[in-house]
CSV table of C-alpha atoms and ligand atoms in Angstrom, one decimal:
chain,number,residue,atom,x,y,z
A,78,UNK,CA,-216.1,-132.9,34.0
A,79,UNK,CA,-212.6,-132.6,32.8
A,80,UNK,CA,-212.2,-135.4,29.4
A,81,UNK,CA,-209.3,-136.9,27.4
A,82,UNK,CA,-209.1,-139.1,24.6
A,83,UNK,CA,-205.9,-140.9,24.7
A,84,UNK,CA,-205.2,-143.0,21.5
A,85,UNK,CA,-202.4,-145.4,19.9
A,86,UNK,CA,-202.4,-146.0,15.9
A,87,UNK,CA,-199.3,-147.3,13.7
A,88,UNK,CA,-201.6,-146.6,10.4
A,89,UNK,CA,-203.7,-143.7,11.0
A,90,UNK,CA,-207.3,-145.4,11.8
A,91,UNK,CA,-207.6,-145.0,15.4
A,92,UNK,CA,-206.4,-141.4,15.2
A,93,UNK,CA,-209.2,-140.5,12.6
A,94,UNK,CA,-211.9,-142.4,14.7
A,95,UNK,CA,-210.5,-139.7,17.6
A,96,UNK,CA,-211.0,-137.3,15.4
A,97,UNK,CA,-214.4,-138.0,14.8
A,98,UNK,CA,-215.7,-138.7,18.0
A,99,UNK,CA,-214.1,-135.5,19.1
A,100,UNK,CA,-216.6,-133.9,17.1
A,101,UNK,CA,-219.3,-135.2,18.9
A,102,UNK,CA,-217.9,-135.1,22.5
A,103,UNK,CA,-217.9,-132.0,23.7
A,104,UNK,CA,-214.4,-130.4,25.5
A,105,UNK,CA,-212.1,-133.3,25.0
A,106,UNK,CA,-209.1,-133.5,24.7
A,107,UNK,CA,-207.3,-135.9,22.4
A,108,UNK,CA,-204.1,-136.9,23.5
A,109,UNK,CA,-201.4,-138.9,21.3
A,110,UNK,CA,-199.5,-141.6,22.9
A,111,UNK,CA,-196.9,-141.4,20.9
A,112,UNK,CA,-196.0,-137.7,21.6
A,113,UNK,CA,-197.1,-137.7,24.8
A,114,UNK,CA,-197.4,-139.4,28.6
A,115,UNK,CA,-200.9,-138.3,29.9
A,116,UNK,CA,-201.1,-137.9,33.9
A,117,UNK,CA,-204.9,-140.1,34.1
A,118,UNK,CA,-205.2,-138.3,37.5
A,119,UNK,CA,-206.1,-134.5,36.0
A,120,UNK,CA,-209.3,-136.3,34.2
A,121,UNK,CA,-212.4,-137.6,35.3
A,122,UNK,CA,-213.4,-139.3,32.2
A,123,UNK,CA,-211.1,-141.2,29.6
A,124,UNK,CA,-211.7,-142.6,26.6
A,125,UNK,CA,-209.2,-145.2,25.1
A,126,UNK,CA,-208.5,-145.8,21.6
A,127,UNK,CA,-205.9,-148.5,20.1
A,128,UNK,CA,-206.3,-151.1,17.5
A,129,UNK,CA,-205.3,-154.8,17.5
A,130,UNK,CA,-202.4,-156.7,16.2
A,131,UNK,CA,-201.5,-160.0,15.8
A,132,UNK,CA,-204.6,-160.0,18.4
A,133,UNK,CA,-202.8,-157.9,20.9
A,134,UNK,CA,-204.2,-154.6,21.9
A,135,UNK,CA,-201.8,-152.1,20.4
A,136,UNK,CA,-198.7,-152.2,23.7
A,137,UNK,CA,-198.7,-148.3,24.9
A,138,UNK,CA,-202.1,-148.4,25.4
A,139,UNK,CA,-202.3,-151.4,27.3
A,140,UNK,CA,-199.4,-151.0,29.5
A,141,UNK,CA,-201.1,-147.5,30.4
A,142,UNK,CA,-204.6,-149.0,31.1
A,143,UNK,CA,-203.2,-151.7,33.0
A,144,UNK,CA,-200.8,-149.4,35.0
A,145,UNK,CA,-203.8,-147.3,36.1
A,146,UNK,CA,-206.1,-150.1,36.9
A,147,UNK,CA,-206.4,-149.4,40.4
A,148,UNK,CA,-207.1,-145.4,39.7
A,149,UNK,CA,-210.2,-146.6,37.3
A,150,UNK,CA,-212.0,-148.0,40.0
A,151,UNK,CA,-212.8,-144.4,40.7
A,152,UNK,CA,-213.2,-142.9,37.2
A,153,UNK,CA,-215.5,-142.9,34.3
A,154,UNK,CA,-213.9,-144.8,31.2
A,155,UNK,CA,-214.3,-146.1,27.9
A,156,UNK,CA,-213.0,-148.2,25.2
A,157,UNK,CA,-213.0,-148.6,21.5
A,158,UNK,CA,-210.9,-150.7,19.1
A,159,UNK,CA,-210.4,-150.4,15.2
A,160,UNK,CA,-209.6,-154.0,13.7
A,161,UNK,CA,-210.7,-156.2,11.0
A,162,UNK,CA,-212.3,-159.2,12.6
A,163,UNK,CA,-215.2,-158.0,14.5
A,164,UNK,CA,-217.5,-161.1,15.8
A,165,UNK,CA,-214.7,-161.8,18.7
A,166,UNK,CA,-213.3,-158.4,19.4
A,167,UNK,CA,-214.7,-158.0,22.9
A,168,UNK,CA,-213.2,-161.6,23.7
A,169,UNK,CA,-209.6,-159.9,22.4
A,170,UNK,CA,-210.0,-157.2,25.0
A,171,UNK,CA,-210.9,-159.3,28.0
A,172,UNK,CA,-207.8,-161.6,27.0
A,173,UNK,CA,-205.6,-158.4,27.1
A,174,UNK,CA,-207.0,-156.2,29.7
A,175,UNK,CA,-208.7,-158.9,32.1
A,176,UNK,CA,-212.8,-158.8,32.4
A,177,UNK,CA,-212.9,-156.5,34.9
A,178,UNK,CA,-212.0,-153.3,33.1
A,179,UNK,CA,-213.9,-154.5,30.2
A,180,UNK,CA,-216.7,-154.9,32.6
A,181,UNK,CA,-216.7,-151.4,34.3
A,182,UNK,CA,-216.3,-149.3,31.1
A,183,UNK,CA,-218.5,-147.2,29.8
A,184,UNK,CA,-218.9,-147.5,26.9
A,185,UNK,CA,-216.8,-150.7,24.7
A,186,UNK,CA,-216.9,-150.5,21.0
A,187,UNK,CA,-215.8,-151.8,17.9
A,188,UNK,CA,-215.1,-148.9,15.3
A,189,UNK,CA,-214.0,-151.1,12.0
A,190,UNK,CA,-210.8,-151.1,10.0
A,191,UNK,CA,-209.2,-149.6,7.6
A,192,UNK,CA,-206.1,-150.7,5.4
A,193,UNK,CA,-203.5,-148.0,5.3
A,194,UNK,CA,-200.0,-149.4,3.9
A,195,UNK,CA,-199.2,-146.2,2.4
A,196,UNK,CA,-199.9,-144.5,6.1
A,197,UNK,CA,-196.9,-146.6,8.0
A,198,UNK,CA,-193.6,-148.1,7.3
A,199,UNK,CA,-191.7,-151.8,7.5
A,200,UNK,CA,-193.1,-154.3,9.3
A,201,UNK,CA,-197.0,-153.0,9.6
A,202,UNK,CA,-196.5,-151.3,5.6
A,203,UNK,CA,-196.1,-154.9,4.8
A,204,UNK,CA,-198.5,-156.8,6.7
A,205,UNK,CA,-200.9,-154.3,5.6
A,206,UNK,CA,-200.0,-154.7,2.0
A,207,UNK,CA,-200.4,-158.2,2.3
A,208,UNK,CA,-203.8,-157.7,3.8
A,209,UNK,CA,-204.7,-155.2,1.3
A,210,UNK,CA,-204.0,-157.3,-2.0
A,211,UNK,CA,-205.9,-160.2,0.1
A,212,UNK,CA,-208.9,-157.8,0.3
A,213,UNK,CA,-208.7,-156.3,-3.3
A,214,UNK,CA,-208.7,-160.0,-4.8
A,215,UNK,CA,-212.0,-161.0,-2.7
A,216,UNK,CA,-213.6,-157.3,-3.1
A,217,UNK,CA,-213.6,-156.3,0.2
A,218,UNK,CA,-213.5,-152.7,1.5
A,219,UNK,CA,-210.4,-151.3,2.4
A,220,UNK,CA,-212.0,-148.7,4.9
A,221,UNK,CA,-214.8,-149.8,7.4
A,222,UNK,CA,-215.1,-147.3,10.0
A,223,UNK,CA,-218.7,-147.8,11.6
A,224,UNK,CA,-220.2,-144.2,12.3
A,225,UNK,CA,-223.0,-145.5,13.8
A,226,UNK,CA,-221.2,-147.1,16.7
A,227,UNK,CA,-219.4,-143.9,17.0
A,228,UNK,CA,-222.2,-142.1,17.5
A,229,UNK,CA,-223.6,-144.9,19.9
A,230,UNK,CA,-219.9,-144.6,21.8
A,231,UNK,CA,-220.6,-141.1,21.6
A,232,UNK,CA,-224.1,-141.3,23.1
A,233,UNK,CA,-223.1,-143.6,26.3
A,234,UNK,CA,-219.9,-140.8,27.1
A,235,UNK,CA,-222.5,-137.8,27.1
A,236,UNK,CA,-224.7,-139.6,28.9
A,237,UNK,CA,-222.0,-141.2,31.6
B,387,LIG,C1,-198.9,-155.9,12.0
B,387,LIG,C2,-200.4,-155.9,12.0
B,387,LIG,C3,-201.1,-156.9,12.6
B,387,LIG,C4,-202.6,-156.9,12.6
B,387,LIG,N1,-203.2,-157.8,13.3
B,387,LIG,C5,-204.6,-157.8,13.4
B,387,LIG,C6,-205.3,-158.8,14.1
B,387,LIG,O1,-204.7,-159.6,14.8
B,387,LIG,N2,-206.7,-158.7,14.1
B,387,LIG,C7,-207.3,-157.8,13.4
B,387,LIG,O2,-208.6,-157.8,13.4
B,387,LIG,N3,-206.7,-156.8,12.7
B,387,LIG,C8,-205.3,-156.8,12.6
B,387,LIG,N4,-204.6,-155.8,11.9
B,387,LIG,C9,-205.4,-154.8,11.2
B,387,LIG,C10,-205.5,-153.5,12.1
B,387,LIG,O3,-206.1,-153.7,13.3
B,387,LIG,C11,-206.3,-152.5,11.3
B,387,LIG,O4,-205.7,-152.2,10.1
B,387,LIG,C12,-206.5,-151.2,12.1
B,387,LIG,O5,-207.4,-150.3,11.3
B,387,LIG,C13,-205.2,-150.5,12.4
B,387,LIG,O6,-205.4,-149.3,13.1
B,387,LIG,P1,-204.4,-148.1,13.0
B,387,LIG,O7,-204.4,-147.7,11.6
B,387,LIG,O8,-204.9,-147.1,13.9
B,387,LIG,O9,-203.0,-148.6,13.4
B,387,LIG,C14,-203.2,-155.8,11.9
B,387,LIG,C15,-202.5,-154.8,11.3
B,387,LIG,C16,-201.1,-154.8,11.3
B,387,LIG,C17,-200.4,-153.7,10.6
């Protein structure tokens, strides 16, 4: 079964959750958006990564997974997301990617956050510093990546 991983990050998280789960999938490949177009047709399994802003699922990603919505009906899939709030994040991906898709994946999962100003520039450096200074005065952690819903991500793909 031929894999890819196929991920979109402005500050770094998603990439390192790809990382990750790379270690514990194995023969993937991990494929980055921003360098290049994968061809969703060579694979029979594909896991997407991307992370939310301003509650949108980050724009690449979702333009590709909505572009091959017709060509998942017939392929394994899965999804994970890295953002901050977590009680409604499954609610964010229906809203962007429709129920359907959400419905037929996999595996869905959220992976946490983490706050990485120093990792991305303008816009996103300062939202993220914003955030981070929010977080630092209320004690929260400025790196949440779950590993245990990694490994349950990780779990469902060997098992699809
Ligand atoms: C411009 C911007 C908007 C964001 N909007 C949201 C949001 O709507 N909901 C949320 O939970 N997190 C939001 N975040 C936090 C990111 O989802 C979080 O930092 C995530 O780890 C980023 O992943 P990345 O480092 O792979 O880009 C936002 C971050 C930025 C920079």
């Amino acid at each position: 079964m031929k894999k890819a991983l196929i991920f979109e990050t402005r500050s770094g998280t998603v990439e390192e959750c790809a990382h990750l789960l790379k270690e514990k999938i194995q023969d993937i490949e991990v494929i980055n958006l921003k360098k290049d177009k994968p061809d969703l047709s060579k694979y029979d399994l594909v896991v997407f990564g991307g992370a939310y802003y301003a509650g949108m699922l980050s724009g690449k990603l979702k333009k590709l997974i909505k572009r091959n919505r017709q060509a998942l009906k017939s392929k394994k899939y899965a999804i994970y997301v890295c953002c901050i709030s977590q009680d409604d994040y499954k609610e964010v991906l229906i809203k962007n990617l429709g129920k359907e898709l959400v419905d037929n994946a996999v595996a869905v999962e959220l992976f946490g956050y983490q706050v990485n100003p120093q990792k991305t520039k303008c816009f996103n450096r300062f939202v993220l510093k914003v955030i981070k200074k929010a977080f630092e005065k209320e004690n929260k952690p400025l790196s949440a990546i779950k590993e245990d819903s990694i490994d349950a991500f990780a779990k469902a793909i060997n098992q699809a």
